[in-house]
XYZ file of C-alpha atoms in Angstrom:
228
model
C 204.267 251.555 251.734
C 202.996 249.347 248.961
C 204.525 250.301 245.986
C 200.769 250.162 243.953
C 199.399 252.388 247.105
C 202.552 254.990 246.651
C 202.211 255.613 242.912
C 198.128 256.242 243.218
C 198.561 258.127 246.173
C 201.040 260.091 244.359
C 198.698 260.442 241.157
C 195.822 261.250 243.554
C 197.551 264.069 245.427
C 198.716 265.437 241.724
C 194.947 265.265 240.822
C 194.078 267.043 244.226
C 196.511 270.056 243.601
C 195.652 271.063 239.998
C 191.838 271.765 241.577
C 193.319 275.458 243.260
C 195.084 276.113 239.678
C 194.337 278.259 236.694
C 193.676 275.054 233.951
C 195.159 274.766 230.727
C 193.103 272.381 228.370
C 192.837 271.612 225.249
C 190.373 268.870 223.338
C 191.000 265.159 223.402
C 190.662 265.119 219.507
C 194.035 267.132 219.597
C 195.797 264.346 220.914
C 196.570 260.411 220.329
C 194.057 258.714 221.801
C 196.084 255.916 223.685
C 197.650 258.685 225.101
C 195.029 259.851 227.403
C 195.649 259.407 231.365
C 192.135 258.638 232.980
C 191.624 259.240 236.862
C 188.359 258.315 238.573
C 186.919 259.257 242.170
C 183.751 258.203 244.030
C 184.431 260.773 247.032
C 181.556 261.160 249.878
C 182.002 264.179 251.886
C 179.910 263.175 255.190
C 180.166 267.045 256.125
C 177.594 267.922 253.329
C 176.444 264.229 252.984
C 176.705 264.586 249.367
C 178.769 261.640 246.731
C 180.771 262.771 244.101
C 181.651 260.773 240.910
C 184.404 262.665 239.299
C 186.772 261.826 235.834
C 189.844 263.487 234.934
C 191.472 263.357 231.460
C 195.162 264.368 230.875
C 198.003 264.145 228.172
C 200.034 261.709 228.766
C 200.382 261.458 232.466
C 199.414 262.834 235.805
C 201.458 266.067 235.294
C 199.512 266.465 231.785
C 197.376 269.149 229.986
C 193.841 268.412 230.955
C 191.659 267.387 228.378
C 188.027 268.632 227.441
C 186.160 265.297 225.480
C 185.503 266.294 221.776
C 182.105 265.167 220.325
C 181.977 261.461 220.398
C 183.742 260.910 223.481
C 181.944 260.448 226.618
C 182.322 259.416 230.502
C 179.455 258.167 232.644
C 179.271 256.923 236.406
C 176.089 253.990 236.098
C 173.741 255.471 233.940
C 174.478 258.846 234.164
C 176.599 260.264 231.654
C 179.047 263.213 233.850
C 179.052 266.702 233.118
C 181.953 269.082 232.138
C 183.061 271.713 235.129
C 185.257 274.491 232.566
C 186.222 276.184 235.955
C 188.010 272.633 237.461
C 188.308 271.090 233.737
C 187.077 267.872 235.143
C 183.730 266.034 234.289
C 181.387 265.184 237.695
C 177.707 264.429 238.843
C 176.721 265.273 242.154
C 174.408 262.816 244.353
C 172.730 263.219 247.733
C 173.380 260.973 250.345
C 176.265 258.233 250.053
C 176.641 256.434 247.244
C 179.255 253.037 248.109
C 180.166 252.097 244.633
C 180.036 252.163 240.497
C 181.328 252.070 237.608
C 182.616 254.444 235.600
C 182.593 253.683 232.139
C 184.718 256.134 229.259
C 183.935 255.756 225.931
C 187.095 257.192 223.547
C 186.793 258.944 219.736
C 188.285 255.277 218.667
C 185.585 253.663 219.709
C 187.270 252.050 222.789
C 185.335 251.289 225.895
C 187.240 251.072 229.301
C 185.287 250.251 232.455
C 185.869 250.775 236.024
C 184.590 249.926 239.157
C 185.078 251.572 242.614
C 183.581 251.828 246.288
C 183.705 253.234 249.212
C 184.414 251.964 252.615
C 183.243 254.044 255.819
C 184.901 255.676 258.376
C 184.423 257.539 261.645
C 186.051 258.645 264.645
C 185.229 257.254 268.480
C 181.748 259.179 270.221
C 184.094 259.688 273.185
C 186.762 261.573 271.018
C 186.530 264.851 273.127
C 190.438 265.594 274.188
C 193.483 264.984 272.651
C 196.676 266.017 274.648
C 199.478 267.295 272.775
C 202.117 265.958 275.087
C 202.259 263.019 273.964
C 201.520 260.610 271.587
C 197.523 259.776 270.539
C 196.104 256.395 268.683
C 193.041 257.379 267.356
C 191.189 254.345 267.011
C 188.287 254.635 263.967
C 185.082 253.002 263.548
C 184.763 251.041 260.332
C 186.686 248.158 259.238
C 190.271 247.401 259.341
C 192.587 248.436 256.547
C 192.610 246.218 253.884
C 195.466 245.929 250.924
C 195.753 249.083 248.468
C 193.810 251.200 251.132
C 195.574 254.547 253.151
C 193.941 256.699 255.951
C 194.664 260.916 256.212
C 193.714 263.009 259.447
C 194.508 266.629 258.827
C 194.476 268.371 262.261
C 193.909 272.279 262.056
C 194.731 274.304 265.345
C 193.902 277.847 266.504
C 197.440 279.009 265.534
C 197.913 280.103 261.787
C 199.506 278.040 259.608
C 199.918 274.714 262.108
C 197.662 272.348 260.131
C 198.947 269.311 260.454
C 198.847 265.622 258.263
C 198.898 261.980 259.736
C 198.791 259.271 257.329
C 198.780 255.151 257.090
C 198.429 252.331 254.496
C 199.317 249.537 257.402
C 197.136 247.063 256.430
C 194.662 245.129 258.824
C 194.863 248.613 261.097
C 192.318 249.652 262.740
C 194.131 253.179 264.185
C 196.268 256.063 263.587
C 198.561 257.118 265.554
C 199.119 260.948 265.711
C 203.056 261.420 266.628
C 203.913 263.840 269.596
C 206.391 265.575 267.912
C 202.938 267.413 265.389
C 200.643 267.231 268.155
C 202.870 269.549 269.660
C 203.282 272.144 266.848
C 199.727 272.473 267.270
C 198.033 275.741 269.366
C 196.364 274.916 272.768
C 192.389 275.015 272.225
C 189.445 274.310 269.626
C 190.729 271.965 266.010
C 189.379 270.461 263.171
C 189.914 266.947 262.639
C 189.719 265.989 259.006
C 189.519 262.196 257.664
C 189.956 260.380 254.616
C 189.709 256.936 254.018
C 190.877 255.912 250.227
C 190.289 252.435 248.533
C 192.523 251.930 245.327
C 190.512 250.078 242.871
C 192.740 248.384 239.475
C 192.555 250.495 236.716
C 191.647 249.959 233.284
C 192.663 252.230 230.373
C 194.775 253.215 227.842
C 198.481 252.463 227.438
C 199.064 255.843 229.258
C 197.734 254.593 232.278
C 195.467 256.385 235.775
C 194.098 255.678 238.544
C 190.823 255.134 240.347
C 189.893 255.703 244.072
C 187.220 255.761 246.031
C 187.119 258.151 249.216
C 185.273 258.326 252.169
C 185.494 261.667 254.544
C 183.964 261.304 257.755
C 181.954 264.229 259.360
C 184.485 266.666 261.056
C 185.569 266.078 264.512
C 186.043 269.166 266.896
C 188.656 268.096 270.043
C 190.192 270.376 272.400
C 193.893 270.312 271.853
C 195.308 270.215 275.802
């Protein structure tokens, strides 16, 4: 794994998590503001066909107290400025359809201005994707391009049995598959599954001395395979 690739995906799973948490905030006046960790995602959900431009502000690092802007501070994706969710304590604007790319730009109480641009790159699973045994080992071959550097793919896999979800990942770059390991496929129920996947692209980031990250993410409409 690409050390740049580890450390976002790291960040990004950290910024995943803290969405099924009780949030502690405070307001970014409170704090220094070269201090403040920024993470941006562009994230298309092809199950709702719906984009999402999303900005996170922490103390410090990716572990930090969320933040809440104060007056005077203010984050936009293009030309719309995002607006505060107090139940996630992260700012977002909603869009139909899929939206490949943008910029965020975050505008600081010292008057800094840090801009960042992401996209999106698609991703879909094969029309003839029907059966998957769980004897032995599957390479689920995508449509969409090949990996390229600072990208990662996810398939969750959710069988009948409780509890037996299931994670496959990859950053190999110029692949064009993943291959789901016998040893999960077989902790997985016989019958009906979910197939969830993600493709990320890493985009550089550019902020304060504290650091972030920014990512776009593309989740292709669910897959349904019998698990024989």
């Amino acid at each position: 794994m690409k050390s740049f690739s580890k450390l976002t995906l790291l960040a990004l799973l950290a910024f995943s998590s803290t969405l099924f948490f009780s949030c502690t905030r405070e307001p970014s006046d409170s704090v220094d503001q070269d201090k403040i960790y920024t993470e941006y995602e562009l994230f298309y959900n092809g199950n709702e066909d719906k984009t999402y431009a999303r900005a996170t502000f922490k103390f410090s690092n990716a572990l930090g107290t969320k933040l809440e802007l104060a007056d005077g501070a203010e984050v936009s994706f293009g030309t719309d400025v995002l607006s505060w969710k107090p139940g996630l304590a992260y700012y977002e604007k909603e869009y139909v359809g899929f939206v490949d790319s943008g910029q965020f730009t975050y505008v600081d109480l010292d008057g800094n201005t840090f801009q960042n641009d992401v996209l999106l790159r698609e991703i879909g699973y094969p029309v003839n994707l029907d059966t998957v045994s769980r004897d032995s080992a599957f390479d689920l071959v995508w449509t969409g391009s090949a990996l390229a550097a600072d990208e990662d793919v996810t398939v969750t896999v959710n069988g009948v049995l409780e509890g037996d979800a299931q994670i496959f990942y990859t950053n190999s770059e110029t692949a064009t598959s993943i291959i789901l390991d016998r040893d999960k496929l077989g902790q997985l129920g016989q019958g009906s599954s979910t197939f969830w996947m993600d493709r990320r692209s890493y985009a550089p980031h550019v902020g304060t001395s504290a650091g972030g990250f920014v990512v776009g993410r593309f989740r292709a409409v669910n897959a349904s395979p019998y698990l024989d």
